[in-house]
PDB file of C-alpha atoms in Angstrom:
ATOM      1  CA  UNK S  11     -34.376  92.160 113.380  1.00 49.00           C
ATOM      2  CA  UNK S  12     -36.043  95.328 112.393  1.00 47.00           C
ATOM      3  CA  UNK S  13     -38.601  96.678 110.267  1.00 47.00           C
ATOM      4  CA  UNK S  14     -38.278  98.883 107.267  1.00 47.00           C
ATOM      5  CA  UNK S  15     -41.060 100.409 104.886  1.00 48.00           C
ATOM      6  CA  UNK S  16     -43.048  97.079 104.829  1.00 48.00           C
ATOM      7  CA  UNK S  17     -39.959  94.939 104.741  1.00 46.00           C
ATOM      8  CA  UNK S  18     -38.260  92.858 107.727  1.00 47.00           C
ATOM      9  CA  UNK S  19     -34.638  92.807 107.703  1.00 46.00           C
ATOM     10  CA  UNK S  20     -32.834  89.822 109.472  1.00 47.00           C
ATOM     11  CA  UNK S  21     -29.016  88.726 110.481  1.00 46.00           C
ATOM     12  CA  UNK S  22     -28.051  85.850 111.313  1.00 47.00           C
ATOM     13  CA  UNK S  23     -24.494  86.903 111.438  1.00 45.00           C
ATOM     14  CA  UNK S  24     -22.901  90.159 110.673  1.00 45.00           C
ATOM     15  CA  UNK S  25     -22.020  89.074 107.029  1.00 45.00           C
ATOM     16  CA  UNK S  26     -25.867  87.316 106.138  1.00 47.00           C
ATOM     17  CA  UNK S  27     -28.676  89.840 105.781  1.00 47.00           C
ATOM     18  CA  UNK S  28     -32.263  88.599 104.252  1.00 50.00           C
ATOM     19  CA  UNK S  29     -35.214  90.529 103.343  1.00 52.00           C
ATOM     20  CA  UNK S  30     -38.629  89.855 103.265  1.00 50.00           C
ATOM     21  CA  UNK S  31     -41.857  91.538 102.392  1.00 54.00           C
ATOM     22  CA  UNK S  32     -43.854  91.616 105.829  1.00 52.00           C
ATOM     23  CA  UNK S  33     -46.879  90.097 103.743  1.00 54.00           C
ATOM     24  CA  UNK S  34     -44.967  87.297 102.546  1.00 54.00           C
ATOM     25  CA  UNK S  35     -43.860  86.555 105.943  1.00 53.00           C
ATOM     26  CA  UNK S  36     -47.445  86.880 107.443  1.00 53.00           C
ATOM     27  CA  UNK S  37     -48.072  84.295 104.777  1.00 57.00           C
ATOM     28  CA  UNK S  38     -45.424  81.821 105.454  1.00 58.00           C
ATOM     29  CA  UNK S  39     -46.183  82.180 109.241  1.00 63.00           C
ATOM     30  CA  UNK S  40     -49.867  81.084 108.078  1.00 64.00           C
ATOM     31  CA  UNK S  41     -49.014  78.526 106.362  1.00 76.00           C
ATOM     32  CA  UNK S  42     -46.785  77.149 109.041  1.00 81.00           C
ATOM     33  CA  UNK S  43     -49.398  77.342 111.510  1.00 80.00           C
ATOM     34  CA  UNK S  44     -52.064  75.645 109.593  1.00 82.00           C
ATOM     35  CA  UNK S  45     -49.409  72.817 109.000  1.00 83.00           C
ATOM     36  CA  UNK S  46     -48.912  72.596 112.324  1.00 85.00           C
ATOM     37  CA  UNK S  47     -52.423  72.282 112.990  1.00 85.00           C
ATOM     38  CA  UNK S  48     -52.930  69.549 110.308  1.00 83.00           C
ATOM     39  CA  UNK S  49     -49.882  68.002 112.073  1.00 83.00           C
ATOM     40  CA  UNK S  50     -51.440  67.845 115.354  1.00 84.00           C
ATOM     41  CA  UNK S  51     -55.245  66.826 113.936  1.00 82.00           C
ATOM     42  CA  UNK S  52     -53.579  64.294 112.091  1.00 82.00           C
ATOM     43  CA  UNK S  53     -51.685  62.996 115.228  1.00 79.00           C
ATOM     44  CA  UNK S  54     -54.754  62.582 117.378  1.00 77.00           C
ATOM     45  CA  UNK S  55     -56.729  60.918 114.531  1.00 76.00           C
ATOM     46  CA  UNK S  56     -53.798  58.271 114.662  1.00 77.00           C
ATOM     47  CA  UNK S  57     -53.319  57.975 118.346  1.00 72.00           C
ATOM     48  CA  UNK S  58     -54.241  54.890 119.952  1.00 71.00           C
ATOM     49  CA  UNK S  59     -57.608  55.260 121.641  1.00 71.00           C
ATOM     50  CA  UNK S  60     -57.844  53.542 125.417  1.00 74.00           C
ATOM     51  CA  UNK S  61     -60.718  52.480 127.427  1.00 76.00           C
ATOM     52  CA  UNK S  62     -61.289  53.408 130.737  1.00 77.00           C
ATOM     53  CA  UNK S  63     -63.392  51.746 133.084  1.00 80.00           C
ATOM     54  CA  UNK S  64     -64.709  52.561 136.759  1.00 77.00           C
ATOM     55  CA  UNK S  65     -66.134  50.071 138.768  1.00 74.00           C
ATOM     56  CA  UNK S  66     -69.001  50.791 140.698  1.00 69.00           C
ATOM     57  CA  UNK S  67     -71.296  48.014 142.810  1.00 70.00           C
ATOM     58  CA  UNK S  68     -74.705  48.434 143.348  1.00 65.00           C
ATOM     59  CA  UNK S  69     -74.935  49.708 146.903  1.00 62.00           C
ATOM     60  CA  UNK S  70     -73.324  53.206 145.625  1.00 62.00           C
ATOM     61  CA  UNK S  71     -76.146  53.688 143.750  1.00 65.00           C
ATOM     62  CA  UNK S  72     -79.127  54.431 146.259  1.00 69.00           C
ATOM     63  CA  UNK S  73     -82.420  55.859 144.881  1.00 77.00           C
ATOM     64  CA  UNK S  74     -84.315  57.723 147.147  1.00 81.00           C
ATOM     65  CA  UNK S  75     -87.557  56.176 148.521  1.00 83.00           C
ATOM     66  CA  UNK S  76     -89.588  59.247 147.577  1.00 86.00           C
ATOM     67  CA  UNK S  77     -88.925  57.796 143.964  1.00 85.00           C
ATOM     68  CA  UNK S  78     -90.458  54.348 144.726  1.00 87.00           C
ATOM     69  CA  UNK S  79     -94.071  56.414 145.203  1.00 90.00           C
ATOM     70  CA  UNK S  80     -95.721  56.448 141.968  1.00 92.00           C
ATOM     71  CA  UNK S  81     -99.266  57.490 142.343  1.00 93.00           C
ATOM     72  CA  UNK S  82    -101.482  59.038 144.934  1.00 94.00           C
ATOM     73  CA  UNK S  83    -102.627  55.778 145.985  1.00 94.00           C
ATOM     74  CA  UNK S  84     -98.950  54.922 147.235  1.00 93.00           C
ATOM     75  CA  UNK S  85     -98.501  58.031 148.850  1.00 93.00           C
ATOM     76  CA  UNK S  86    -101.916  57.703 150.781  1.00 93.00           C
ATOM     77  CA  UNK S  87    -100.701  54.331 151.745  1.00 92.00           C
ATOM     78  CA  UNK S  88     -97.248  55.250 152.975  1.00 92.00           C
ATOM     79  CA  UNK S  89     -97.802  58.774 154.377  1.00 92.00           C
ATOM     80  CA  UNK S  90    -101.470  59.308 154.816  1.00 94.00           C
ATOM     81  CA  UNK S  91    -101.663  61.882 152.259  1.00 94.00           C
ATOM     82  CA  UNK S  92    -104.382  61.663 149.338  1.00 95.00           C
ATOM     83  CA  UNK S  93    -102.472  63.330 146.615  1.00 94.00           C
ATOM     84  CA  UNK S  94     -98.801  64.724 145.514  1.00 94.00           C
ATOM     85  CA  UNK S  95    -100.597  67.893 145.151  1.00 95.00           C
ATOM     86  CA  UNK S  96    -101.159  68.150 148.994  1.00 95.00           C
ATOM     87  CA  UNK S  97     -98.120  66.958 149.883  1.00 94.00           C
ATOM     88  CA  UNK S  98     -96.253  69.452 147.821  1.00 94.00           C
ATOM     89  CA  UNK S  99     -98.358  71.861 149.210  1.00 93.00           C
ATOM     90  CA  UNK S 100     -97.516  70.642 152.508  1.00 93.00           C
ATOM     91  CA  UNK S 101     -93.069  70.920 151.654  1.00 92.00           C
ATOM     92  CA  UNK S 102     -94.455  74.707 150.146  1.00 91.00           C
ATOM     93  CA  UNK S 103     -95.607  75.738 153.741  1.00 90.00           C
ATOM     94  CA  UNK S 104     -92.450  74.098 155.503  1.00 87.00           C
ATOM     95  CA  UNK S 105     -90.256  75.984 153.112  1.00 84.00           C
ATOM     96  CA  UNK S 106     -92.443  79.134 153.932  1.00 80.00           C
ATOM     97  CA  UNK S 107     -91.692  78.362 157.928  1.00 73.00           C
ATOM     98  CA  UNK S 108     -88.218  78.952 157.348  1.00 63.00           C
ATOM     99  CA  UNK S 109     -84.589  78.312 156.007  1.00 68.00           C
ATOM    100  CA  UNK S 110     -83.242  74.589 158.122  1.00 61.00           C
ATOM    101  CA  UNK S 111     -80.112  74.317 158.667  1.00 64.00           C
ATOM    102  CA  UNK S 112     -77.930  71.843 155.523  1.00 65.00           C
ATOM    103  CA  UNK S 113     -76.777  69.214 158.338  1.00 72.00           C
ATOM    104  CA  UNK S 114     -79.469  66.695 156.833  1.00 72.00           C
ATOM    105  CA  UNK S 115     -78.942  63.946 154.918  1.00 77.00           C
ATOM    106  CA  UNK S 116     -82.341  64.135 153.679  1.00 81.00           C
ATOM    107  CA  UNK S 117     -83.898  67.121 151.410  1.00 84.00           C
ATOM    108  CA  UNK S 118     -86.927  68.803 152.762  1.00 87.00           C
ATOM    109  CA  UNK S 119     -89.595  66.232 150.922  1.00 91.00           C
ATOM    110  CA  UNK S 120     -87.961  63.223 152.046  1.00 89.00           C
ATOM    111  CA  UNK S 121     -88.237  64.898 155.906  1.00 89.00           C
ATOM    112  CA  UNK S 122     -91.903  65.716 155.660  1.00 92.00           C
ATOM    113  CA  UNK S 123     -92.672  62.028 153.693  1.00 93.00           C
ATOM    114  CA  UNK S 124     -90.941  60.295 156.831  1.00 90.00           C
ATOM    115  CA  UNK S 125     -92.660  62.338 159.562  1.00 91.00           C
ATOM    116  CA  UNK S 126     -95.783  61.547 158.062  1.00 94.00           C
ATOM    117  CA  UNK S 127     -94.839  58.105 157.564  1.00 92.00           C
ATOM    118  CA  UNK S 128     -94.157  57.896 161.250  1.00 92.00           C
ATOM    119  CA  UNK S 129     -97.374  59.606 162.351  1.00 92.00           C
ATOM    120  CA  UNK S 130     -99.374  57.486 160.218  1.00 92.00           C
ATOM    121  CA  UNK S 131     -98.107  54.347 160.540  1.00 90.00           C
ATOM    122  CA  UNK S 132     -96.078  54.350 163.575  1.00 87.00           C
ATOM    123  CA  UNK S 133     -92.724  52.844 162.361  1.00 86.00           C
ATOM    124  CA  UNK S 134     -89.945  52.544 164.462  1.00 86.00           C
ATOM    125  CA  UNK S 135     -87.420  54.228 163.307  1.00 84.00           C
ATOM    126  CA  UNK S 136     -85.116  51.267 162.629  1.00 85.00           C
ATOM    127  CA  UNK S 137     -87.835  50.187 160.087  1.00 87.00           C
ATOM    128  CA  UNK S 138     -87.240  53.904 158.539  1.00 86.00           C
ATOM    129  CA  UNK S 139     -83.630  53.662 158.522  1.00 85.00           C
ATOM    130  CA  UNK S 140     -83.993  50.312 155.926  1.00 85.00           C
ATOM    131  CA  UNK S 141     -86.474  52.264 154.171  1.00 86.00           C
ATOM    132  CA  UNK S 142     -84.088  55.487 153.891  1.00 83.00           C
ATOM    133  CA  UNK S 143     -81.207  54.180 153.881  1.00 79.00           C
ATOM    134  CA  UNK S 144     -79.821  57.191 154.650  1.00 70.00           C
ATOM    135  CA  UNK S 145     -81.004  57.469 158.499  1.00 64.00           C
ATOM    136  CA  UNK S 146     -79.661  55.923 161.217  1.00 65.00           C
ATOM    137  CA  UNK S 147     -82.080  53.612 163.556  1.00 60.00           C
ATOM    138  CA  UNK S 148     -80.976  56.902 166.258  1.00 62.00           C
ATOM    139  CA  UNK S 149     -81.912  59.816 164.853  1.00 51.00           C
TER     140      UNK S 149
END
């Protein structure tokens, strides 16, 4: 194949030669594409759609028991602490302190609400553990 002045020039075989205008090419290439394109649209409209399903039980799904403290009145009950206001105020200073290492399975809040739990209300720490669920009765 080679190009001359605008045209392409193509063999096949030593005895077939065909000429096209580069434009009309372009166009044909075009066209091809876009029916291609229709082709495949087309094919996925038809395809058969399948459901998937994952099961999941309940116990994957653990909420954190920071999430079960609504107001200030639950958190004064539970940690000793009048108001989320404080108590953020409190995790503010602790993340002042310094970096902790990432070995916990609790984020910063949750490690300040169960000290203060502790200290206020002297749990043992089995009793945390049901409430955390993710502590163990030893640490």
């Amino acid at each position: 194949m080679r190009k001359s002045e605008g045209y392409i020039i193509s063999s096949t075989d030593s005895t077939d030669v065909n000429c096209f205008d580069s434009s009309q090419l372009h166009q044909k290439t075009v066209s091809t594409l876009e029916m291609e394109t229709v082709q495949a649209l087309l094919h996925l409209q038809n395809s058969q759609k399948k459901d998937k399903n994952i099961q999941v039980t309940s116990g994957d799904l653990v909420a954190p028991f920071i999430s079960t403290l609504k107001s200030d009145n639950d958190l004064n009950t539970m940690a000793g602490i009048p108001s989320f206001l404080l108590f953020n105020a409190i995790v503010a200073n602790c993340e002042m302190f310094g970096k902790f290492c990432n070995k916990h399975k609790l984020n910063l809040k949750e490690r300040v609400l169960l000290t203060f739990m502790k200290l206020k209300n002297t749990f043992s720490y089995a009793v945390l553990a049901v409430l955390f669920k993710t502590v163990t009765a030893i640490t």
